[in-house]
mmCIF file of C-alpha atoms in Angstrom:
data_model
loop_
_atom_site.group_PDB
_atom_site.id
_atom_site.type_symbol
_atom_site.label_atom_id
_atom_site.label_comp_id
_atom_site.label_asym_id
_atom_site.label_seq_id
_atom_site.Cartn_x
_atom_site.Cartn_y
_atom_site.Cartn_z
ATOM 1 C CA UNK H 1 6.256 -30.073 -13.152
ATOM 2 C CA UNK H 2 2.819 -30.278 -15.135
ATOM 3 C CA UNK H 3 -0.369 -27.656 -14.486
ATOM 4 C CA UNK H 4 -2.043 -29.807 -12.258
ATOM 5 C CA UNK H 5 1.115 -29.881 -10.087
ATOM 6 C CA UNK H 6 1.457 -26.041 -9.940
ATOM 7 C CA UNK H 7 -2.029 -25.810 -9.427
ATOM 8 C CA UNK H 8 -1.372 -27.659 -5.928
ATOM 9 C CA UNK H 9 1.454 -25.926 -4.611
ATOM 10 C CA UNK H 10 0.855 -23.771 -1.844
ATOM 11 C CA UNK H 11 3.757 -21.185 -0.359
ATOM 12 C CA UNK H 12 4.524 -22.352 3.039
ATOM 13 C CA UNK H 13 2.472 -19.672 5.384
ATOM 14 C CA UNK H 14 5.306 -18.296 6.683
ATOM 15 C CA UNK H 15 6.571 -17.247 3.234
ATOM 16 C CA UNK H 16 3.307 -15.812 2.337
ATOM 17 C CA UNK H 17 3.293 -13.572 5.624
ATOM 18 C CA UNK H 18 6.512 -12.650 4.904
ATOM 19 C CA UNK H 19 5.603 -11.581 1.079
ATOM 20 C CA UNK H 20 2.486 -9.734 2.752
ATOM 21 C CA UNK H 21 4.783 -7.776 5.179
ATOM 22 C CA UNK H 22 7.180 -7.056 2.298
ATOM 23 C CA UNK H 23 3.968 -5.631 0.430
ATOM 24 C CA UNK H 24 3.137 -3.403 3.485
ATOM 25 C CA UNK H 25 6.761 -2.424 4.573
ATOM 26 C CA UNK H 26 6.455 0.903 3.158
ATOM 27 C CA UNK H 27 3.036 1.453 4.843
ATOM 28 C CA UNK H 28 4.159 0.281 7.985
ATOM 29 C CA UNK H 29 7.376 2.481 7.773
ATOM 30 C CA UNK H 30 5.581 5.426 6.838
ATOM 31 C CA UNK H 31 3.037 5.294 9.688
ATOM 32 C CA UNK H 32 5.116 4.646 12.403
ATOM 33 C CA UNK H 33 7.241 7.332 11.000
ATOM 34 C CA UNK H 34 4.752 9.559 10.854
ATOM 35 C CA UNK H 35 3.026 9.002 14.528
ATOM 36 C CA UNK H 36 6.781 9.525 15.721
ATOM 37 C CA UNK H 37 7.064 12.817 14.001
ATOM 38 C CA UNK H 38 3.845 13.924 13.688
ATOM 39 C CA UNK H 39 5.188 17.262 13.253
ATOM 40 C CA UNK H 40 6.316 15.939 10.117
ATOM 41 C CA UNK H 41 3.286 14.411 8.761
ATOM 42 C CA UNK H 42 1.487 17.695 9.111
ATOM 43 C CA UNK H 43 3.986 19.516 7.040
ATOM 44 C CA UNK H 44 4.011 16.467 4.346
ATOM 45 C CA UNK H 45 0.064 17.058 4.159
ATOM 46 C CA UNK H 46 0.968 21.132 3.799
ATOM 47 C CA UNK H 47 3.182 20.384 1.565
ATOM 48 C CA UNK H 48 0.777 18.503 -0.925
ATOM 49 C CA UNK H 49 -1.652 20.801 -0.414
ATOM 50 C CA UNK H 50 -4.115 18.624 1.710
ATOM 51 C CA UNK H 51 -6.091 20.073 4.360
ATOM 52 C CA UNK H 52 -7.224 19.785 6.857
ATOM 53 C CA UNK H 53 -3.716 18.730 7.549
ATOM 54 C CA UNK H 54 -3.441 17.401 11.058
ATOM 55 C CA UNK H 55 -6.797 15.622 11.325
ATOM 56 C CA UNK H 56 -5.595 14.517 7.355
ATOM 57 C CA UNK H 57 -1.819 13.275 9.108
ATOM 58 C CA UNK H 58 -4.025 11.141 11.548
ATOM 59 C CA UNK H 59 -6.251 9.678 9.133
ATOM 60 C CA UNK H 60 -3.117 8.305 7.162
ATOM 61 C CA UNK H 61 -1.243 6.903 10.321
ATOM 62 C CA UNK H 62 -4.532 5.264 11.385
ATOM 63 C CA UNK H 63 -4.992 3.854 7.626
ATOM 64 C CA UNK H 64 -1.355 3.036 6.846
ATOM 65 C CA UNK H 65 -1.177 1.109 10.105
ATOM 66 C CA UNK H 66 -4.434 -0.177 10.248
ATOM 67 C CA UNK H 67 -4.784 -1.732 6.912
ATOM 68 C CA UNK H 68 -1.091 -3.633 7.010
ATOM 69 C CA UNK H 69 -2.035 -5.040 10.167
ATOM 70 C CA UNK H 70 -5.554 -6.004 8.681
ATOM 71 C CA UNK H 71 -3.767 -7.480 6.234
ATOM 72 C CA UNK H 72 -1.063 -9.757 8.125
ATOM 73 C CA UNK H 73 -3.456 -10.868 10.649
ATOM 74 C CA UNK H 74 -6.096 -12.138 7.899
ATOM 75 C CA UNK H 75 -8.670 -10.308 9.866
ATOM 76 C CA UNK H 76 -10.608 -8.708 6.954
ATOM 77 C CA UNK H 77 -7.638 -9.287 4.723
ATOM 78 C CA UNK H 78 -9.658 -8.211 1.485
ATOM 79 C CA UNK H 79 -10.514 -5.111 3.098
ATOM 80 C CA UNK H 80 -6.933 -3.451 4.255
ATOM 81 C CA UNK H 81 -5.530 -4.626 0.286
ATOM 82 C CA UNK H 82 -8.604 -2.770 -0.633
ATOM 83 C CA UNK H 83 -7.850 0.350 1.192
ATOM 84 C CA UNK H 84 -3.935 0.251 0.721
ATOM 85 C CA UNK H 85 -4.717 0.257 -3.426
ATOM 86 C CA UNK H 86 -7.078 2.953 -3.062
ATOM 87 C CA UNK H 87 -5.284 5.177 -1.015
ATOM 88 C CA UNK H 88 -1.932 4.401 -2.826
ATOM 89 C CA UNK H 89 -3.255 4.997 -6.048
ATOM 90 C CA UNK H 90 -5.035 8.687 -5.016
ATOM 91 C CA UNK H 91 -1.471 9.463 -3.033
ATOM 92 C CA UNK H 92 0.424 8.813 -6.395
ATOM 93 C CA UNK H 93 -1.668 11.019 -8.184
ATOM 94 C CA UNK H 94 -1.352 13.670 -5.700
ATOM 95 C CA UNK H 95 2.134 13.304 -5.223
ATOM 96 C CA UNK H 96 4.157 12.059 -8.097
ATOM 97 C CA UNK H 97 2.735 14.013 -11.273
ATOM 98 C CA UNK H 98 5.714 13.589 -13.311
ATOM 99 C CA UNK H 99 3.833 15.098 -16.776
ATOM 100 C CA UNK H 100 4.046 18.466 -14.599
ATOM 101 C CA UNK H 101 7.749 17.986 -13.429
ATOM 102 C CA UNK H 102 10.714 19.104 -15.685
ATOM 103 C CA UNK H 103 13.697 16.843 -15.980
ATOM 104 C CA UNK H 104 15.581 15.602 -14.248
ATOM 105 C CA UNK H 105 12.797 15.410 -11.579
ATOM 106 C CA UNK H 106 10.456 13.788 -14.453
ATOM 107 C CA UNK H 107 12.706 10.778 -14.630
ATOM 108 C CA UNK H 108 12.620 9.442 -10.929
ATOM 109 C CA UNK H 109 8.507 10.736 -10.193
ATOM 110 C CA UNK H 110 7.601 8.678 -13.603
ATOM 111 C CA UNK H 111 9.523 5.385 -12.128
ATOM 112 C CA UNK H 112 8.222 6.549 -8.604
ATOM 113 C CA UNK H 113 4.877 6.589 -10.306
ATOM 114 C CA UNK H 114 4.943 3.300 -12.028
ATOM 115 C CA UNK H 115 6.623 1.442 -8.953
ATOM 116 C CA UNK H 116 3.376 2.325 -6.839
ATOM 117 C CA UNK H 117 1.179 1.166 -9.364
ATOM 118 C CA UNK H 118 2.388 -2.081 -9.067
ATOM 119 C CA UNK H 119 2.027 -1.727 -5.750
ATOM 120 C CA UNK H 120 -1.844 -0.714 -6.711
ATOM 121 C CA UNK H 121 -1.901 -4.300 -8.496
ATOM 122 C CA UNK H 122 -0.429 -5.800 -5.905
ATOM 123 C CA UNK H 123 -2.872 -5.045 -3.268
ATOM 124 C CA UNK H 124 -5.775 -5.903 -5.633
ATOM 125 C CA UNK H 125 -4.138 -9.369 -6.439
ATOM 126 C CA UNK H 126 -3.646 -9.795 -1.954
ATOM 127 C CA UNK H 127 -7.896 -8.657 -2.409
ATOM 128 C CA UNK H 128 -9.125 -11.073 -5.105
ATOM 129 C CA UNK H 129 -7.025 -13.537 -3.261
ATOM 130 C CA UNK H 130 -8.921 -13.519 0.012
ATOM 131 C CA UNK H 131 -11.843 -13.124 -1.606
ATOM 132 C CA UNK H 132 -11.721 -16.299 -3.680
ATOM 133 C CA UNK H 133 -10.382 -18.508 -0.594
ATOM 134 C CA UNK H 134 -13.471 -17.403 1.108
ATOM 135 C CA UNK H 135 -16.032 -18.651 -1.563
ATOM 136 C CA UNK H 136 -13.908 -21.484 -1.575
ATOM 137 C CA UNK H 137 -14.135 -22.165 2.026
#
């Protein structure tokens, strides 16, 4: 298989969606898990210190669920990867300061931490994506 070959081949579309709802599982997990238990949510937000923390829980259901579905539909595809990074990257900075933790507590936040950073590229790779098939359209 030569570069010009590679350069061709396209995923069949189902296995892209299915790579794009892989990407989002944890978004989509979270935010129905969160609308279910909103209860929850509200304490999580206490819990990291953000506040207001209801209207805060709502904002990150709406987000969560808003920007995966964004992003499997296509409809402003760019935008939801866009949003996920962002909001992924601030949330791992609130949440998972390992540098502060003591061990053995360091350990699994600093692989938590550098888990959703790849999740961080991710998004921004799903971003530039539908952004260059749209100048190329």
């Amino acid at each position: 298989m030569n570069t010009s070959t590679l350069a061709r081949w396209q995923p069949a579309p189902a296995l892209r969606w299915i790579a794009l709802l892989l990407l989002c599982a944890a978004y989509l997990q979270g935010g129905l898990d969160k609308a279910f238990d909103f209860n929850a949510a509200i304490a999580e937000m206490q819990h990291f210190g953000v506040s207001p923390a209801a209207p805060m829980a709502a904002a990150v259901i709406v987000l969560e669920l808003g920007a995966s579905l964004l992003i499997l539909t296509g409809f402003y595809r760019w935008l939801g990867a866009l949003a996920l990074a962002a909001f992924t990257l601030f949330a791992t900075f609130l949440a998972l300061r390992f540098w502060e933790m003591p061990q053995p507590e360091r350990f699994m936040a600093e692989n938590a931490f550098f888990e959703h950073l790849g999740l961080v590229g991710g998004f921004l790779l799903v971003a530039w994506h539908d952004w260059k098939a749209r100048a190329d359209a």
